[in-house]
Coordinates of C-alpha atoms in Angstrom, one line a residue:
X10 CA 52.9 34.3 67.0
X11 CA 49.2 32.8 67.7
X12 CA 47.4 35.4 65.8
X13 CA 49.8 35.2 62.7
X14 CA 49.3 31.2 63.0
X15 CA 45.5 31.7 62.8
X16 CA 46.0 34.1 60.0
X17 CA 48.1 32.2 57.8
X18 CA 45.6 29.0 58.3
X19 CA 42.9 30.7 57.1
X20 CA 44.5 31.9 54.2
X21 CA 43.3 28.5 52.2
X22 CA 39.9 28.9 52.9
X23 CA 40.0 32.8 52.2
X24 CA 41.1 31.9 48.6
X25 CA 38.5 28.8 48.2
X26 CA 35.9 31.2 48.9
X27 CA 36.9 33.6 46.6
X28 CA 37.7 31.2 43.8
X29 CA 34.0 29.7 44.4
X30 CA 32.4 33.3 44.4
X31 CA 34.3 34.0 41.0
X32 CA 33.1 30.7 39.5
X33 CA 29.1 31.1 40.2
X34 CA 29.6 34.6 38.6
X35 CA 30.9 33.3 35.6
X36 CA 28.1 30.6 35.3
X37 CA 25.6 32.7 36.1
X38 CA 27.2 35.2 33.3
X39 CA 27.1 32.2 31.0
X40 CA 23.5 30.5 31.7
X41 CA 22.8 34.9 30.7
X42 CA 24.5 34.9 27.6
X43 CA 23.3 31.4 26.3
X44 CA 19.2 32.1 27.3
X45 CA 20.4 35.5 25.1
X46 CA 21.7 33.6 22.5
X47 CA 18.8 30.9 22.5
X48 CA 16.4 33.9 22.7
X49 CA 18.1 35.1 19.4
X50 CA 18.3 31.7 17.9
X51 CA 14.5 31.3 18.5
X52 CA 14.0 34.5 16.9
X53 CA 16.0 33.8 13.9
X54 CA 14.4 30.4 13.2
X55 CA 10.9 31.9 13.5
X56 CA 11.6 34.5 11.1
X57 CA 13.4 32.1 8.8
X58 CA 10.5 29.8 9.0
X59 CA 8.1 32.4 8.1
X60 CA 10.3 33.9 5.1
X61 CA 10.4 30.0 3.9
X62 CA 6.4 29.7 4.2
X63 CA 5.9 32.9 2.6
X64 CA 8.5 33.1 -0.2
X65 CA 7.3 29.3 -1.0
X66 CA 11.1 29.0 -2.4
X67 CA 13.4 27.3 0.0
X68 CA 16.7 28.7 -1.6
X69 CA 15.7 31.8 -0.3
X70 CA 16.1 31.2 3.2
X71 CA 18.2 27.6 2.8
X72 CA 20.9 28.1 0.6
X73 CA 22.8 24.7 1.1
X74 CA 22.0 21.5 2.7
X75 CA 24.6 22.4 5.7
X76 CA 22.2 25.1 6.7
X77 CA 18.2 24.6 7.4
X78 CA 15.5 22.2 6.0
X79 CA 12.1 22.1 6.7
X80 CA 11.5 19.3 8.9
X81 CA 8.8 17.8 10.9
X82 CA 6.5 20.2 12.5
X83 CA 7.2 22.7 10.5
X84 CA 10.4 23.3 12.5
X85 CA 13.6 24.6 11.0
X86 CA 16.5 22.9 12.6
X87 CA 19.8 21.4 11.3
X88 CA 19.9 18.7 8.6
X89 CA 23.1 17.5 9.5
X90 CA 22.0 17.1 13.1
X91 CA 18.9 15.1 12.1
X92 CA 20.5 12.8 9.6
X93 CA 23.3 11.8 12.2
X94 CA 20.0 10.2 13.5
X95 CA 19.8 8.0 10.6
X96 CA 18.1 4.6 11.7
X97 CA 18.1 1.2 9.6
X98 CA 16.1 -1.6 10.9
X99 CA 15.8 -4.7 7.8
X100 CA 14.2 -8.3 7.8
X101 CA 15.7 -10.8 6.3
X102 CA 14.2 -14.5 4.8
X103 CA 16.1 -17.4 3.8
X104 CA 14.8 -18.0 0.6
X105 CA 15.1 -14.1 -0.5
X106 CA 16.6 -13.3 -3.4
X107 CA 17.6 -9.9 -2.0
X108 CA 19.9 -9.2 1.3
X109 CA 16.7 -8.0 3.0
X110 CA 13.2 -8.6 2.6
X111 CA 11.8 -5.3 4.0
X112 CA 13.6 -2.3 5.5
X113 CA 12.8 0.7 7.5
X114 CA 15.0 3.6 6.5
X115 CA 14.7 7.0 8.8
X116 CA 16.2 10.1 7.1
X117 CA 16.4 8.9 4.0
X118 CA 17.1 11.2 0.6
X119 CA 16.7 10.5 -3.0
X120 CA 19.3 13.0 -5.1
X121 CA 18.6 14.0 -9.1
X122 CA 19.8 10.9 -10.3
X123 CA 16.6 8.8 -8.8
X124 CA 19.2 7.3 -6.5
X125 CA 18.4 6.5 -2.7
X126 CA 20.8 7.9 0.0
X127 CA 21.6 7.5 4.0
X128 CA 23.8 9.7 5.7
X129 CA 25.5 7.3 8.2
X130 CA 27.9 7.3 11.1
X131 CA 31.1 5.5 10.7
X132 CA 29.4 2.7 12.8
X133 CA 26.6 2.0 10.8
X134 CA 28.9 2.5 7.5
X135 CA 31.1 -0.4 9.2
X136 CA 28.2 -2.8 9.6
X137 CA 26.2 -2.4 5.9
X138 CA 29.4 -1.3 4.0
X139 CA 29.0 -4.6 1.8
X140 CA 25.5 -3.7 1.0
X141 CA 26.7 0.0 0.0
X142 CA 25.2 1.0 -3.8
X143 CA 24.0 -2.8 -4.3
X144 CA 20.2 -3.8 -4.4
X145 CA 18.8 -4.4 -0.5
X146 CA 15.0 -5.0 -1.0
X147 CA 12.5 -6.2 -4.0
X148 CA 9.6 -3.3 -3.9
X149 CA 7.1 -4.8 -6.4
X150 CA 4.5 -7.1 -5.2
X151 CA 5.5 -10.1 -7.4
X152 CA 9.6 -11.0 -7.3
X153 CA 9.9 -10.8 -11.1
X154 CA 12.5 -9.7 -13.1
X155 CA 14.5 -7.7 -11.0
X156 CA 12.6 -4.3 -11.9
X157 CA 11.3 -3.3 -8.3
X158 CA 14.8 -4.0 -6.8
X159 CA 16.1 -1.0 -4.8
X160 CA 19.8 0.3 -4.5
X161 CA 20.9 2.4 -1.1
X162 CA 24.4 4.4 -1.4
X163 CA 25.6 5.0 2.3
X164 CA 27.1 8.1 2.6
X165 CA 29.4 9.2 5.8
X166 CA 27.7 12.0 7.5
X167 CA 31.0 13.6 7.7
X168 CA 30.7 13.9 3.9
X169 CA 27.4 16.2 3.7
X170 CA 29.2 19.0 2.9
X171 CA 29.5 17.7 -0.4
X172 CA 25.7 17.5 -1.2
X173 CA 23.7 20.5 -2.2
X174 CA 20.0 20.9 -1.7
X175 CA 17.8 21.5 -5.1
X176 CA 15.6 24.5 -5.1
X177 CA 12.2 22.4 -5.2
X178 CA 13.6 20.2 -2.4
X179 CA 10.6 18.6 -0.1
X180 CA 10.7 17.0 3.1
X181 CA 8.1 14.1 3.5
X182 CA 6.8 13.9 7.3
X183 CA 5.8 10.5 8.7
X184 CA 5.9 7.1 6.9
X185 CA 6.2 6.3 3.6
X186 CA 5.5 3.4 1.3
X187 CA 7.3 2.9 -1.6
X188 CA 6.1 0.5 -4.5
X189 CA 6.7 -0.6 -8.1
X190 CA 3.1 -2.0 -9.2
X191 CA 2.6 -5.4 -10.7
X192 CA -0.5 -5.8 -13.1
X193 CA -2.6 -3.3 -11.3
X194 CA -4.8 -3.5 -14.3
X195 CA -6.7 -6.4 -13.0
X196 CA -8.7 -5.7 -9.7
X197 CA -7.3 -9.2 -8.4
X198 CA -4.0 -8.6 -9.0
X199 CA -3.9 -4.7 -7.2
X200 CA -5.5 -6.0 -4.3
X201 CA -3.6 -9.5 -3.8
X202 CA -0.4 -8.2 -5.4
X203 CA 0.0 -4.4 -4.8
X204 CA -2.1 -3.4 -1.8
X205 CA -2.0 -6.6 0.9
X206 CA 1.8 -6.5 0.4
X207 CA 1.8 -3.0 1.3
X208 CA -0.9 -3.5 4.0
X209 CA 1.1 -6.4 5.4
X210 CA 4.3 -3.6 6.1
X211 CA 1.9 -1.2 7.7
X212 CA 1.5 -4.2 10.3
X213 CA 4.7 -5.2 10.7
X214 CA 6.0 -1.9 11.5
X215 CA 3.0 -0.9 13.4
X216 CA 1.8 2.0 11.1
X217 CA -2.0 1.0 10.7
X218 CA -3.5 4.1 10.5
X219 CA -4.7 6.9 7.6
X220 CA -1.0 9.1 8.0
X221 CA 1.3 7.1 5.8
X222 CA 2.1 8.2 2.3
X223 CA 2.3 5.6 -0.9
X224 CA 5.2 6.7 -3.4
X225 CA 4.6 4.6 -6.7
X226 CA 8.2 4.4 -8.5
X227 CA 7.0 3.8 -11.7
X228 CA 4.7 5.2 -14.7
X229 CA 2.8 2.6 -16.2
X230 CA 3.0 4.2 -19.5
X231 CA 7.2 4.1 -19.9
X232 CA 8.1 1.1 -21.6
X233 CA 11.9 1.0 -20.6
X234 CA 12.9 -1.6 -18.0
X235 CA 10.2 -3.9 -18.6
X236 CA 7.7 -1.1 -17.5
X237 CA 4.6 -2.8 -19.1
X238 CA 4.9 -5.3 -16.2
X239 CA 2.7 -2.6 -14.3
X240 CA 0.0 -3.1 -16.3
X241 CA 0.8 -6.6 -17.5
X242 CA -1.7 -5.9 -20.3
X243 CA -4.2 -4.7 -18.9
X244 CA -5.7 -1.2 -20.0
X245 CA -2.9 1.6 -18.9
X246 CA -6.1 4.2 -18.1
X247 CA -7.2 1.5 -15.9
X248 CA -3.8 0.5 -14.3
X249 CA -3.8 4.2 -13.2
X250 CA -7.5 4.5 -12.0
X251 CA -7.2 1.6 -10.1
X252 CA -3.8 2.5 -8.7
X253 CA -5.6 5.7 -7.5
X254 CA -8.5 4.5 -5.8
X255 CA -7.3 1.6 -3.5
X256 CA -4.1 3.4 -2.3
X257 CA -6.3 6.9 -1.7
X258 CA -8.4 4.8 0.3
X259 CA -5.7 3.7 2.9
X260 CA -4.5 7.6 3.4
X261 CA -5.3 11.2 3.7
X262 CA -3.1 12.3 2.1
X263 CA -2.6 12.9 -1.9
X264 CA -0.5 9.9 -3.9
X265 CA 2.9 11.0 -4.8
X266 CA 5.4 9.4 -7.8
X267 CA 8.9 9.4 -8.6
X268 CA 9.2 10.9 -12.0
X269 CA 11.5 11.9 -14.7
X270 CA 11.3 15.4 -15.5
X271 CA 14.0 16.6 -18.0
X272 CA 17.3 15.5 -18.9
X273 CA 17.6 12.3 -16.5
X274 CA 16.3 14.5 -13.6
X275 CA 14.0 12.7 -10.9
X276 CA 12.1 14.6 -8.6
X277 CA 8.7 13.4 -6.2
X278 CA 5.6 14.6 -7.8
X279 CA 1.8 14.3 -7.5
X280 CA 0.4 11.0 -8.8
X281 CA 0.1 10.9 -11.8
X282 CA 2.9 11.9 -13.9
X283 CA 4.6 10.9 -17.0
X284 CA 8.3 10.5 -17.6
X285 CA 9.8 12.7 -19.7
X286 CA 12.6 10.0 -21.8
X287 CA 15.5 11.3 -23.0
X288 CA 18.3 10.0 -25.1
X289 CA 21.1 11.8 -22.3
X290 CA 21.9 10.6 -19.2
X291 CA 22.3 13.2 -16.2
X292 CA 25.5 12.7 -15.0
X293 CA 25.7 16.3 -13.5
X294 CA 23.9 15.9 -10.4
X295 CA 24.7 13.0 -7.7
X296 CA 25.0 15.5 -5.2
X297 CA 21.6 17.4 -5.3
X298 CA 18.7 16.1 -2.7
X299 CA 15.5 16.9 -4.0
X300 CA 13.5 14.8 -1.4
X301 CA 13.9 13.1 2.3
X302 CA 11.8 11.4 4.0
X303 CA 11.2 11.3 7.6
X304 CA 10.3 7.4 7.7
X305 CA 10.9 5.0 4.7
X306 CA 9.4 1.6 4.8
X307 CA 10.3 -0.5 1.6
X308 CA 10.4 -4.4 0.2
X309 CA 7.6 -7.0 0.3
X310 CA 7.9 -10.4 1.6
X311 CA 5.1 -12.2 -0.6
X312 CA 2.5 -12.0 -3.3
X313 CA -0.8 -12.9 -2.0
X314 CA -2.4 -14.0 -5.2
X315 CA -0.9 -17.8 -4.9
X316 CA 1.2 -17.3 -1.8
X317 CA -1.2 -17.9 1.0
X318 CA 1.5 -17.4 4.0
X319 CA -0.1 -15.3 6.5
X320 CA -3.3 -14.3 4.0
X321 CA -5.6 -15.6 6.8
X322 CA -4.3 -13.0 9.2
X323 CA -3.8 -9.9 7.4
X324 CA -7.2 -10.2 5.6
X325 CA -9.2 -9.8 8.7
X326 CA -7.3 -6.9 9.4
X327 CA -7.3 -5.0 6.0
X328 CA -11.1 -5.7 5.7
X329 CA -11.1 -4.0 9.2
X330 CA -9.5 -1.0 8.3
X331 CA -11.3 -0.3 5.2
X332 CA -15.0 -1.2 7.2
X333 CA -13.9 1.4 9.6
X334 CA -12.3 3.9 6.9
X335 CA -16.1 3.9 4.8
X336 CA -18.1 3.7 8.4
X337 CA -20.4 1.4 6.4
X338 CA -24.2 1.2 8.0
X339 CA -27.0 -1.5 6.8
X340 CA -29.7 0.5 7.7
X341 CA -31.2 -0.4 4.0
X342 CA -30.8 -3.8 5.0
X343 CA -33.8 -6.0 6.7
X344 CA -33.3 -7.6 9.5
X345 CA -34.8 -10.7 8.1
X346 CA -33.3 -10.1 4.4
X347 CA -30.9 -11.8 2.5
X348 CA -29.2 -10.3 0.1
X349 CA -28.2 -12.7 -3.1
X350 CA -26.0 -10.8 -5.7
X351 CA -25.7 -12.8 -9.2
X352 CA -22.8 -11.7 -11.5
X353 CA -24.4 -10.5 -15.1
X354 CA -21.0 -10.0 -17.0
X355 CA -21.4 -9.5 -20.5
X356 CA -22.0 -12.1 -22.9
X357 CA -19.7 -11.0 -25.3
X358 CA -16.9 -10.1 -22.5
X359 CA -13.5 -10.2 -24.5
X360 CA -12.5 -11.7 -21.5
X361 CA -14.4 -14.9 -21.8
X362 CA -15.4 -16.9 -18.2
X363 CA -19.4 -15.8 -18.6
X364 CA -22.5 -17.7 -17.6
X365 CA -24.1 -18.3 -21.1
X366 CA -27.4 -18.8 -19.5
X367 CA -27.3 -16.0 -16.5
X368 CA -30.3 -14.6 -17.8
X369 CA -32.3 -17.9 -16.8
X370 CA -30.4 -18.5 -13.6
X371 CA -31.3 -14.8 -12.4
X372 CA -35.1 -15.0 -13.5
X373 CA -35.5 -18.4 -11.8
X374 CA -34.0 -16.8 -8.7
X375 CA -36.3 -13.8 -8.9
X376 CA -39.6 -16.2 -9.7
X377 CA -38.8 -18.9 -6.7
X378 CA -36.5 -17.6 -3.9
X379 CA -39.3 -15.9 -2.0
X380 CA -41.6 -19.0 -2.5
X381 CA -39.5 -21.2 0.0
X382 CA -41.8 -22.2 3.2
X383 CA -38.8 -22.2 5.9
X384 CA -38.2 -18.7 4.7
X385 CA -41.8 -17.6 4.6
X386 CA -42.8 -19.5 7.8
X387 CA -39.4 -17.6 9.6
X388 CA -40.7 -14.2 7.6
X389 CA -37.4 -14.0 5.6
X390 CA -36.8 -12.2 2.9
X391 CA -34.5 -12.8 -0.5
X392 CA -33.4 -10.0 -1.9
X393 CA -32.3 -10.8 -5.4
X394 CA -29.6 -8.4 -6.9
X395 CA -28.0 -8.6 -10.4
X396 CA -24.7 -6.8 -10.4
X397 CA -23.1 -5.1 -13.4
X398 CA -20.1 -4.0 -11.9
X399 CA -18.8 -2.0 -15.0
X400 CA -22.0 0.6 -14.3
X401 CA -20.3 0.9 -10.7
X402 CA -17.7 2.7 -9.0
X403 CA -15.2 1.1 -6.4
X404 CA -16.9 3.1 -3.5
X405 CA -20.4 1.4 -4.4
X406 CA -19.0 -2.1 -5.4
X407 CA -17.3 -1.8 -1.5
X408 CA -20.6 -0.7 -0.3
X409 CA -22.8 -3.5 -2.2
X410 CA -20.5 -6.3 -1.3
X411 CA -20.4 -5.8 2.3
X412 CA -23.8 -6.2 2.7
X413 CA -24.2 -9.3 0.9
X414 CA -24.9 -12.7 1.8
X415 CA -24.1 -14.8 -1.0
X416 CA -22.4 -14.0 -4.7
X417 CA -22.9 -16.0 -7.4
X418 CA -19.5 -15.0 -9.3
X419 CA -17.7 -15.6 -12.6
X420 CA -13.9 -15.9 -12.6
X421 CA -12.0 -12.5 -12.9
X422 CA -11.8 -9.5 -11.0
X423 CA -15.3 -9.6 -9.7
X424 CA -14.7 -12.6 -7.8
X425 CA -11.9 -10.6 -5.6
X426 CA -14.6 -8.0 -4.4
X427 CA -15.7 -11.2 -2.1
X428 CA -12.7 -10.0 0.2
X429 CA -15.4 -7.2 1.4
X430 CA -18.2 -9.5 1.8
X431 CA -19.1 -10.2 5.5
X432 CA -18.3 -12.8 8.1
X433 CA -20.0 -15.8 7.2
X434 CA -21.2 -14.8 3.8
X435 CA -21.3 -17.4 0.7
X436 CA -19.2 -17.1 -2.2
X437 CA -20.8 -19.3 -5.3
X438 CA -17.9 -19.8 -7.6
X439 CA -18.4 -20.2 -11.4
X440 CA -16.4 -22.8 -13.4
X441 CA -13.6 -22.0 -15.6
X442 CA -14.7 -24.2 -19.3
X443 CA -12.6 -24.9 -22.1
X444 CA -13.0 -26.8 -25.5
X445 CA -10.3 -29.7 -26.3
X446 CA -8.6 -27.8 -29.2
X447 CA -11.2 -26.8 -31.5
X448 CA -13.4 -29.5 -31.4
X449 CA -16.5 -27.6 -30.0
X450 CA -18.2 -30.9 -28.6
X451 CA -15.5 -32.0 -26.4
X452 CA -14.9 -29.6 -23.2
X453 CA -13.8 -29.9 -20.0
X454 CA -14.5 -27.4 -16.6
X455 CA -12.2 -26.5 -13.9
X456 CA -12.3 -24.6 -10.8
X457 CA -8.6 -23.1 -11.9
X458 CA -6.7 -21.1 -8.8
X459 CA -10.3 -19.8 -7.7
X460 CA -11.0 -22.4 -4.9
X461 CA -7.4 -22.1 -3.9
X462 CA -7.2 -18.0 -3.7
X463 CA -10.8 -17.2 -2.2
X464 CA -11.5 -20.3 0.0
X465 CA -8.2 -18.8 1.5
X466 CA -10.5 -15.8 2.7
X467 CA -10.6 -16.7 6.5
X468 CA -14.2 -15.1 6.4
X469 CA -15.9 -16.6 3.7
X470 CA -17.7 -20.0 3.1
X471 CA -16.6 -21.4 -0.5
X472 CA -19.0 -23.4 -2.8
X473 CA -17.9 -24.5 -6.0
X474 CA -20.6 -24.3 -8.8
X475 CA -18.6 -27.0 -10.7
X476 CA -21.2 -30.0 -10.2
X477 CA -24.2 -27.8 -11.6
X478 CA -22.5 -27.5 -15.2
X479 CA -24.5 -29.1 -17.9
X480 CA -22.2 -28.0 -20.7
X481 CA -21.1 -24.5 -22.3
X482 CA -20.9 -22.5 -25.5
X483 CA -17.5 -22.1 -27.4
X484 CA -16.9 -18.7 -28.3
X485 CA -13.8 -17.6 -30.0
X486 CA -11.5 -15.0 -28.2
X487 CA -7.8 -13.6 -29.2
X488 CA -7.0 -14.1 -26.0
X489 CA -8.5 -17.1 -25.2
X490 CA -9.4 -19.1 -28.3
X491 CA -10.4 -22.2 -26.4
X492 CA -12.8 -20.5 -24.1
X493 CA -16.4 -21.7 -23.6
X494 CA -18.7 -19.9 -21.8
X495 CA -20.3 -22.4 -19.1
X496 CA -24.1 -23.4 -18.7
X497 CA -25.9 -24.4 -15.7
X498 CA -28.4 -26.4 -14.3
X499 CA -30.4 -23.8 -13.2
X500 CA -32.8 -26.2 -10.7
X501 CA -30.0 -28.2 -9.1
X502 CA -27.7 -25.0 -8.6
X503 CA -30.7 -22.9 -7.3
X504 CA -31.6 -26.0 -4.8
X505 CA -27.6 -26.0 -3.6
X506 CA -27.6 -22.2 -3.4
X507 CA -30.6 -21.7 -1.1
X508 CA -29.7 -24.9 0.9
X509 CA -26.2 -22.6 1.8
X510 CA -28.0 -19.4 2.3
X511 CA -30.6 -20.7 5.1
X512 CA -27.8 -22.6 7.0
X513 CA -26.5 -19.7 8.5
X514 CA -29.9 -18.8 9.9
X515 CA -31.8 -19.8 12.8
X516 CA -34.6 -21.3 11.4
X517 CA -37.7 -23.1 12.9
X518 CA -38.6 -26.1 10.2
X519 CA -42.2 -27.3 10.6
X520 CA -43.2 -30.4 8.4

């Protein structure tokens, strides 16, 4: 009886032990199966990737958006799974005419109609649904006429099944900054109202490096929808050339552009490209995805031409970024040598704002600057440089300005290159003179916006040449009928310029 009772008491323990052994066996089998499946999956992934890379045609290995797409690190994975990780990060300003000032979008896509699409989960959709298919940000450097308004379409992630991938689909890794250009055919405007607003976003979202891409959303030759604002009356070819240079030096990648290719279909193409204007609107391909971006940072807070908020903070970092990119050296410049450049703007310039007696000014400085007793006693020399910027490319201009101790400039594009001058250097700014109506004997001169703009550059010392104006020569121009080219009292101008150049030096003054 006692033995039988013991057997009965042992039965639960025996059954539990058998259950545990069976469970361990099944778990090991599952792990083996999973390992085999993973091995087969990885092998298939590698084969698909090799097939894709060899063929160059995404449709041969990827039939739809629900399958696989070439994503970051050249690894093929599930697009649906990746898009579930979409993220939106936006900033707001009280005075903004758009709901947001800037936004950072992860895994944002563009369809063949050029519309922006975010695949989001139910929670994100509920937060932002009131902004669906509406304007979110303005991607034009100066907010004007709504040309840069960017609309976003929110799509719930379960509706991805309704979308297909285009045969020319491209996925852009890393961070991309889109923009619509404003007056980009002028050096001052492209720097202050295109480049610096983008650079501010690079700083704001901690992406100050050469690994960013820049995406132009406009074709400067397309006159539809106020397209002329891109050049704003400046030369169209220069607009494209300036855009290419100033943004290329900030990235190791080639520039890209949104282009209308055919029948209202939009693609992302290498910059520059031309829109093919079509009469018919494309309504068939809203469900075709042509491009997706890992990270897209869109929208601007302000123009830096006349709005000085944060300029004193942004400009030094931009200068340092360009300086590091160019890896300047000043070996050509002697340790005890001061470089003074004088802008010799062509006297027949159709833009006006010239120094009428510029040749007299140049000659006077060349003859007298190295006769200065104080400089000679301290073994300093003045190198007077005549600058004709139309004969120099931008690379050479940046390098030249990085070495100048002083620059006598006329108003206009040349003056904005002073952004690359060294810390503590001097900008000597020429006045803008005009006749009073058509009476040539009566004129007035002013600094205009020059003082406001350039004196806000924290690295510069600013001096107006207006006290040395002795007259002007009226010269009628189609764009500036009241133009009057400035004449200077060369002696007084020389005295004040030299005094300021010497003020930064540690000199031994002798009687």
